[in-house]
Short mmCIF file of C-alpha atoms in Angstrom, two decimals:
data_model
loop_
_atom_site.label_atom_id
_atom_site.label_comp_id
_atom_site.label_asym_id
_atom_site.label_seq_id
_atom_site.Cartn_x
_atom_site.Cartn_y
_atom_site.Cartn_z
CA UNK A 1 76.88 -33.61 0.83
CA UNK A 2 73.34 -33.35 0.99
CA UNK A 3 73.43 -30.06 3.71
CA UNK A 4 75.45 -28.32 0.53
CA UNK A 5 73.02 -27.59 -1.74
CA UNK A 6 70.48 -27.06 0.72
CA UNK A 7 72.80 -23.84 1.97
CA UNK A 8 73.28 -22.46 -1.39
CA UNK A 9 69.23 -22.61 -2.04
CA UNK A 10 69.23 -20.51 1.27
CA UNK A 11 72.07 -17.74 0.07
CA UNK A 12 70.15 -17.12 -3.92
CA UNK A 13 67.12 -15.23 -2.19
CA UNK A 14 69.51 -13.06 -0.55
CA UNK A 15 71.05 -11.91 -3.29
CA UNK A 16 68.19 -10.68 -4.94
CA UNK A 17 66.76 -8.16 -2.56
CA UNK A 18 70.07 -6.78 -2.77
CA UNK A 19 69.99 -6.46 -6.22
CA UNK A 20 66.28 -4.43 -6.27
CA UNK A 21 68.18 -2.35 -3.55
CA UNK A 22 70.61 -1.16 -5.70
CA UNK A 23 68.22 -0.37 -8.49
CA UNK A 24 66.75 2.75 -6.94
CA UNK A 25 69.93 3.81 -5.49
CA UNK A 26 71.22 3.89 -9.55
CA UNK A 27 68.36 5.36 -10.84
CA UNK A 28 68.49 8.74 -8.02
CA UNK A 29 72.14 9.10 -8.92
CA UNK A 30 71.22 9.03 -12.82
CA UNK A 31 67.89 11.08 -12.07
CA UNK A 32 68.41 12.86 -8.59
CA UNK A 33 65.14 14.68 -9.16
CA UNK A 34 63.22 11.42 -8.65
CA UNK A 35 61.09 9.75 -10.95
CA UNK A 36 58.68 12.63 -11.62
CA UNK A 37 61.42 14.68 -13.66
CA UNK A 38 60.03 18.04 -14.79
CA UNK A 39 60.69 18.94 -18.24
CA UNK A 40 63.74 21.13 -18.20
CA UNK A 41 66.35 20.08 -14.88
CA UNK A 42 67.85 23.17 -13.05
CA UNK A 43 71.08 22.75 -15.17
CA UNK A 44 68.76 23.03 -18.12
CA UNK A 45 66.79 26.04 -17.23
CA UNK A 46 69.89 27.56 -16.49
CA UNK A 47 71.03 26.77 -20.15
CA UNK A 48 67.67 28.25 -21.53
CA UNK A 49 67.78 31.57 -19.75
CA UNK A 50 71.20 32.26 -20.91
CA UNK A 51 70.83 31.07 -24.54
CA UNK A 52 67.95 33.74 -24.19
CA UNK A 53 69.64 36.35 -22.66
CA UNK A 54 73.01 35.66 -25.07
CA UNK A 55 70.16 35.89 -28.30
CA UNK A 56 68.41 39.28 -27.29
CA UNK A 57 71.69 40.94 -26.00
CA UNK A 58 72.72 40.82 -29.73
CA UNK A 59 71.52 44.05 -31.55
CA UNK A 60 71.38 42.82 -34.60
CA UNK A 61 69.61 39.37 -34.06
CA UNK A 62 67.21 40.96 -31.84
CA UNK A 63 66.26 43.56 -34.35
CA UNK A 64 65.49 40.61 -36.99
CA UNK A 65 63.21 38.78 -34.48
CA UNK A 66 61.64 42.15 -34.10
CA UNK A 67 60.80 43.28 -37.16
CA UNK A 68 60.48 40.33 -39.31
CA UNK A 69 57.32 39.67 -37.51
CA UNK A 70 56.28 42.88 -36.90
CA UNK A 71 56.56 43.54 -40.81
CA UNK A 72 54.91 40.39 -41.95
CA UNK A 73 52.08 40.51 -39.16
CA UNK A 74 51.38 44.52 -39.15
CA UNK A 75 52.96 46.49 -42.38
CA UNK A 76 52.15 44.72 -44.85
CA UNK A 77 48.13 44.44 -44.06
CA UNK A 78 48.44 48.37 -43.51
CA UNK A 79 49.70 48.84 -46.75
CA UNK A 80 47.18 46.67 -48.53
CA UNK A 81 44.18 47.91 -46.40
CA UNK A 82 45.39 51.35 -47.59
CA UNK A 83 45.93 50.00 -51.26
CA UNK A 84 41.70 48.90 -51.38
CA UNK A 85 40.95 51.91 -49.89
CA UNK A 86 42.51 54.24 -51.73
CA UNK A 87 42.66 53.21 -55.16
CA UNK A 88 39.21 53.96 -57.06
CA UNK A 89 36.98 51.72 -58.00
CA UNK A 90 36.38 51.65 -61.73
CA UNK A 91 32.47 51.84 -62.46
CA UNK A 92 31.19 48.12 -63.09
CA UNK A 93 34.23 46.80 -61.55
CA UNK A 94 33.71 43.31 -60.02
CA UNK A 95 35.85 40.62 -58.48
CA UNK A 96 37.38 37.97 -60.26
CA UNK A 97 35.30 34.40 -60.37
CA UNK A 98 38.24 32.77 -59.04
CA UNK A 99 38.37 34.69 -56.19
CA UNK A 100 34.46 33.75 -55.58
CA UNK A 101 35.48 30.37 -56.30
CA UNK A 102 37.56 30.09 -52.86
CA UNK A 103 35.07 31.66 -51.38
CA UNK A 104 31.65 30.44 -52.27
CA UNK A 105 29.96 31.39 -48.91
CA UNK A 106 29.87 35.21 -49.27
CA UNK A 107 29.61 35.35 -53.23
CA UNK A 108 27.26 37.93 -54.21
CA UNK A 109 26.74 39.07 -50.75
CA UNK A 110 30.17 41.38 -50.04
CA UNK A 111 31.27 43.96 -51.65
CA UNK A 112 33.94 44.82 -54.29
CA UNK A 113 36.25 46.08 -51.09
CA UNK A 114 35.34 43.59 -48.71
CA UNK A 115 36.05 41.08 -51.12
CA UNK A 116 39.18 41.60 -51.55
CA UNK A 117 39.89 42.59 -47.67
CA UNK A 118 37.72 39.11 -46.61
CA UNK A 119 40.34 36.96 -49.50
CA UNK A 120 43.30 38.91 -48.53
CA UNK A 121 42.82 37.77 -44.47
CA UNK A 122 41.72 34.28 -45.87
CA UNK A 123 44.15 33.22 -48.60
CA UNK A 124 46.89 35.35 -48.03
CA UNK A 125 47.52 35.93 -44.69
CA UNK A 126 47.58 32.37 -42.69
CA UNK A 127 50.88 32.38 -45.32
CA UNK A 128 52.38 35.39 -43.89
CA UNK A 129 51.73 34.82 -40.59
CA UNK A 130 53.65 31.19 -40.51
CA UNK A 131 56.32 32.78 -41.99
CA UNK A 132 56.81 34.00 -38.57
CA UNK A 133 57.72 31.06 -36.50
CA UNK A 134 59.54 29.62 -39.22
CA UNK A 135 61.96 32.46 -39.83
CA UNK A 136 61.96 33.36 -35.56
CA UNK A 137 62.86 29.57 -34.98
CA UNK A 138 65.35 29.34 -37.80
CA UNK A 139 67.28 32.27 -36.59
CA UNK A 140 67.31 31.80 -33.00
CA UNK A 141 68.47 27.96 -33.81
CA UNK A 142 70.67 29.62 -35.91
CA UNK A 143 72.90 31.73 -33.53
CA UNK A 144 72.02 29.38 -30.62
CA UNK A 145 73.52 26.38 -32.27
CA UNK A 146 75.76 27.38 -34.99
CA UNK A 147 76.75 31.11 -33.46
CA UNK A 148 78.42 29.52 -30.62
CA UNK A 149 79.77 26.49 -32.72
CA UNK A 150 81.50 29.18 -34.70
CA UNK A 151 82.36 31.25 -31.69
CA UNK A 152 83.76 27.97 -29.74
CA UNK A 153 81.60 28.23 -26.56
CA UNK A 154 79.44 24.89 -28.15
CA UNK A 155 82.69 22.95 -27.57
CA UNK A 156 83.58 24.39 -24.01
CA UNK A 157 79.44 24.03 -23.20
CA UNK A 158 80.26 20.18 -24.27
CA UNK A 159 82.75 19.61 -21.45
CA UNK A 160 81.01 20.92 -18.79
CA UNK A 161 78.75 18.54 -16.36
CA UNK A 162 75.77 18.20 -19.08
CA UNK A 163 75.25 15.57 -21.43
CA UNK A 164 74.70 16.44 -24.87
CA UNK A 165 71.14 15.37 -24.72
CA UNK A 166 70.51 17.61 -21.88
CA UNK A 167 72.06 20.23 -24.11
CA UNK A 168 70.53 19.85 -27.06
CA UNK A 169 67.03 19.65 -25.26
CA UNK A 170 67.17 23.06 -23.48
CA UNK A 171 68.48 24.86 -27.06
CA UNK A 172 65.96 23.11 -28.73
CA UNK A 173 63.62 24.10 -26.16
CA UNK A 174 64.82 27.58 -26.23
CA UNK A 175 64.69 28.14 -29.38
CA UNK A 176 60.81 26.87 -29.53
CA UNK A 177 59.67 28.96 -26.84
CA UNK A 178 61.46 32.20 -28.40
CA UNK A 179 59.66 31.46 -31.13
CA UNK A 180 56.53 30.63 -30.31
CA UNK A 181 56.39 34.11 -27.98
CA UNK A 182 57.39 35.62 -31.06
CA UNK A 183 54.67 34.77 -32.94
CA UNK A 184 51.91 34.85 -30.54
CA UNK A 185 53.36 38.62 -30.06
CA UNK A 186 52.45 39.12 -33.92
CA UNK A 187 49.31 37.27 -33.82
CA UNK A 188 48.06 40.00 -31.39
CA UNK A 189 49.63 42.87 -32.86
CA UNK A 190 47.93 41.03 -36.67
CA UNK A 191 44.63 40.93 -34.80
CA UNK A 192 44.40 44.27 -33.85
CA UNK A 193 45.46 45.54 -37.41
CA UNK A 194 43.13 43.70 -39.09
CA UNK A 195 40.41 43.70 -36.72
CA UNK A 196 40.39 47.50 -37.47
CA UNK A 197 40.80 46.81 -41.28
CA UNK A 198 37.80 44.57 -40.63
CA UNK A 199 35.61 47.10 -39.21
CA UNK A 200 36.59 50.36 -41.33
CA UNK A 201 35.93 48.10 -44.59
CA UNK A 202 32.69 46.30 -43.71
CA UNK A 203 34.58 42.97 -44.54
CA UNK A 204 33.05 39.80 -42.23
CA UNK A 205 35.62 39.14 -38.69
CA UNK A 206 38.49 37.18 -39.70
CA UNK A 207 39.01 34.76 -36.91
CA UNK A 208 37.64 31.52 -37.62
CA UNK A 209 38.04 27.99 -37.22
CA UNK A 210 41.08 28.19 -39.90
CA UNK A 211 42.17 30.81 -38.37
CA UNK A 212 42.33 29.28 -34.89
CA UNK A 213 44.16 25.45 -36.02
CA UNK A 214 46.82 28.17 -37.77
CA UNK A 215 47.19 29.69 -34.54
CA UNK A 216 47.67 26.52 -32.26
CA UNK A 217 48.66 23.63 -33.65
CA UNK A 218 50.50 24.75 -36.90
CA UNK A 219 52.53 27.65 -35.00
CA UNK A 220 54.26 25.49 -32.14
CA UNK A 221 54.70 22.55 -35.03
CA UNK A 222 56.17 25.54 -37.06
CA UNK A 223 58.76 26.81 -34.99
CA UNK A 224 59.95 23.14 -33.79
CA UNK A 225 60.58 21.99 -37.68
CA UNK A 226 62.37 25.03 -37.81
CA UNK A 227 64.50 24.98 -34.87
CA UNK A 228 64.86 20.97 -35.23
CA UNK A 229 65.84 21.34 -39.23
CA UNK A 230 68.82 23.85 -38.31
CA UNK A 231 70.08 21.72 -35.66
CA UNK A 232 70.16 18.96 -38.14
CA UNK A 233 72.49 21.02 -40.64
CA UNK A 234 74.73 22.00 -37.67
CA UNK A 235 77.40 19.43 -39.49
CA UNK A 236 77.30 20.85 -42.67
CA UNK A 237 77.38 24.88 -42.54
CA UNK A 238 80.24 26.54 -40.70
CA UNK A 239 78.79 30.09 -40.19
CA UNK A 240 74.79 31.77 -38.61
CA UNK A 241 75.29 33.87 -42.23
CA UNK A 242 75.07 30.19 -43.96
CA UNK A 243 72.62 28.47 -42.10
CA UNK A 244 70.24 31.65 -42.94
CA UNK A 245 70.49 30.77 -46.35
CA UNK A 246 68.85 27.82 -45.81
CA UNK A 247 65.62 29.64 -44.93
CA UNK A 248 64.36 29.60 -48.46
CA UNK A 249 64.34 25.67 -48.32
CA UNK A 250 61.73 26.06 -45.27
CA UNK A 251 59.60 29.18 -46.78
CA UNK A 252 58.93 27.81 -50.30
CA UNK A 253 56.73 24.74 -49.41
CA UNK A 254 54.67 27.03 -47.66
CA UNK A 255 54.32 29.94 -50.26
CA UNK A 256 53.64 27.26 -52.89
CA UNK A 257 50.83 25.31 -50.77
CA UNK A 258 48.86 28.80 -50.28
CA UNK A 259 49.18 30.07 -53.77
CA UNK A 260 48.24 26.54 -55.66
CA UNK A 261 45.05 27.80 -54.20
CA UNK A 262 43.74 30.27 -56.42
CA UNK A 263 44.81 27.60 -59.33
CA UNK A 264 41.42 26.39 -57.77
CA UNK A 265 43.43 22.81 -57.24
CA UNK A 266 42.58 22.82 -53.27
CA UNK A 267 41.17 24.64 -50.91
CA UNK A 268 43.25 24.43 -47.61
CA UNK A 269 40.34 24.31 -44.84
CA UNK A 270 40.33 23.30 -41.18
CA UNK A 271 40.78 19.33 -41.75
CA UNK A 272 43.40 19.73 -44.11
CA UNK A 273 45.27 22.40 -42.11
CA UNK A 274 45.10 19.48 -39.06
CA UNK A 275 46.43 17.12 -41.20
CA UNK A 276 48.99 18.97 -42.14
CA UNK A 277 49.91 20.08 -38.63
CA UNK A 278 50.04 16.47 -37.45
CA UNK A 279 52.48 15.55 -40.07
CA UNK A 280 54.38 18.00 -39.98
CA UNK A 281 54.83 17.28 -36.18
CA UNK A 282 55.64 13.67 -36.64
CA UNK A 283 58.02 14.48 -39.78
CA UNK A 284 59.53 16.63 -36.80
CA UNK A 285 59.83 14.56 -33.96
CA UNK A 286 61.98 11.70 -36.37
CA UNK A 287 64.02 14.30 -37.16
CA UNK A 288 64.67 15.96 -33.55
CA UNK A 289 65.72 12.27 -32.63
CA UNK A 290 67.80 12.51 -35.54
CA UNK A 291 69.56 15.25 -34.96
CA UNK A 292 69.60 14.52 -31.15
CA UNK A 293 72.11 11.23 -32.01
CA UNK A 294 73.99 13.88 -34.03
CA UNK A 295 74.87 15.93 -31.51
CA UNK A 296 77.87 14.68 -29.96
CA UNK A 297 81.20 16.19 -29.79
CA UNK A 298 82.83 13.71 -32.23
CA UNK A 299 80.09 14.55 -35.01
CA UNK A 300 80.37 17.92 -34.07
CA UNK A 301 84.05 18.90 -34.00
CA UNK A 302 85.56 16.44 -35.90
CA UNK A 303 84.47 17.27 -39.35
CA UNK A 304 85.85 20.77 -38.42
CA UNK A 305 89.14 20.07 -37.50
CA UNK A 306 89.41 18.26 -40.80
CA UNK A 307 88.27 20.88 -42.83
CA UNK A 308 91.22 23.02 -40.92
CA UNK A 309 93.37 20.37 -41.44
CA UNK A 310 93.03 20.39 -45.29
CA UNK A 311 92.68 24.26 -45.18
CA UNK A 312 96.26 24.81 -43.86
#
């Protein structure tokens, strides 16, 4: 009685090697790229260069991702460089104190032209130029999520060898990238404009530390709320044409925050504008995790199928 227990003391060890054995053998088959996955798997990529190809081979989406940007980052400064420099300037015409009040370091020292030109680049157009990855990001979410979701290649995409997560990642990621390209596209294309606006007016360079936290942490932040805030609607609009209605809801905030300005409320300078960029990217990673729980097929198509339902 006594050899008994003495044997089963001598089989427990055995067991557990075999269990730590099995571990990694589970863990290739779930991750066969080993432990150091890259960001996007080869299934992924594959997902991301056709979601790209699928949005520019569509004439009329790649138009609006075209000149959106190209209207918001390059016409528009044109036309009001051309404005100041045409119009004549009445004799003792001078700027408005609340235009020196948001910008105390060059009052008295510019003139009535650059004044304007140095508020206009300041005030007016970090606003226009976000506008860019939030509109690019909205609409390529829009038609990558929602277009084929309408179209019915979301639900075929669904029962292929991907998980949804793996799905959801590479359009998100798509999406994101698209967008960001997008608007570092119409950053250089604003630079140049401006840059020559700059120089033909006499108005101080406009690139500065603002200027630069606009440009690299707000823009990526941008585009993902965008991209991440349309995926999170998927459920609840049934057509690219609805979802890009929705566009005011992310515009507004923006519009209002810049133009409270010259209420002479705030002034939004660099430390504020970081801030802002790191809560908006935290408000935006809850909600990608959000959304990423949402997309499943069951969330997805089942609300559909009863809205048929009670159609027919």
């Amino acid at each position: 009685m006594s050899r008994e227990p003495s044997g089963k003391r001598t089989r427990l060890p055995e067991k557990k090697p075999q269990r730590t054995e099995q571990n990694p053998g589970r863990n290739s088959r779930e991750n066969p790229e080993g432990k150091n996955r890259a960001v996007f798997s080869s299934s992924e990529i594959i997902l991301v260069k056709k979601d790209l190809s699928s949005l520019w081979s569509r004439k009329g989406i790649r138009a609006l991702l075209v000149l959106v940007p190209l209207f918001l980052a390059v016409i528009v400064p044109i036309v009001y460089f051309t404005a100041i420099s045409l119009v004549p300037i009445a004799p003792g015409a001078r700027v408005p104190e609340g235009i020196w009040a948001l910008l105390p370091e060059y009052e008295g020292k510019l003139a009535y032209r650059q004044a304007w030109m140095e508020a206009f680049t300041t005030l007016l157009c970090p606003m226009l130029f976000l506008c860019v990855p939030l509109l690019t990001g909205a609409v390529s979410a829009a038609c990558a999520f929602i277009g084929e979701k309408e179209e019915g290649t979301l639900e075929t995409l669904m029962l292929s060898s991907m998980n949804a997560r793996s799905i959801f990642s590479a359009k998100i990621g798509c999406c994101v990238m698209l967008s960001v390209f997008l608007s570092l596209m119409a950053f250089a294309a604003f630079f140049l404009t401006v840059t020559v606006a700059d120089v033909l007016t006499g108005a101080p360079f406009f690139l500065r530390i603002d200027w630069l936290i606009t440009l690299f942490p707000l823009t990526p932040v941008m585009s993902l709320f965008s991209v991440v805030f349309i995926s999170l609607i998927i459920t609840r609009v049934h057509s690219t044409g609805e979802a890009m209605q929705t566009l005011g809801y992310l515009i507004l905030p923006i519009v209002v925050v810049y133009l409270v300005q010259f209420t002479g409320v705030f002034r939004l300078h660099w430390a504020v504008l970081l801030v802002l960029a790191a809560a908006l990217g935290a408000v935006s990673v809850i909600l990608y995790n959000i959304s990423a729980q949402n997309f499943q097929p069951e969330k997805l198509f089942v609300q559909e199928a009863g809205d048929s339902v009670y159609e027919s």
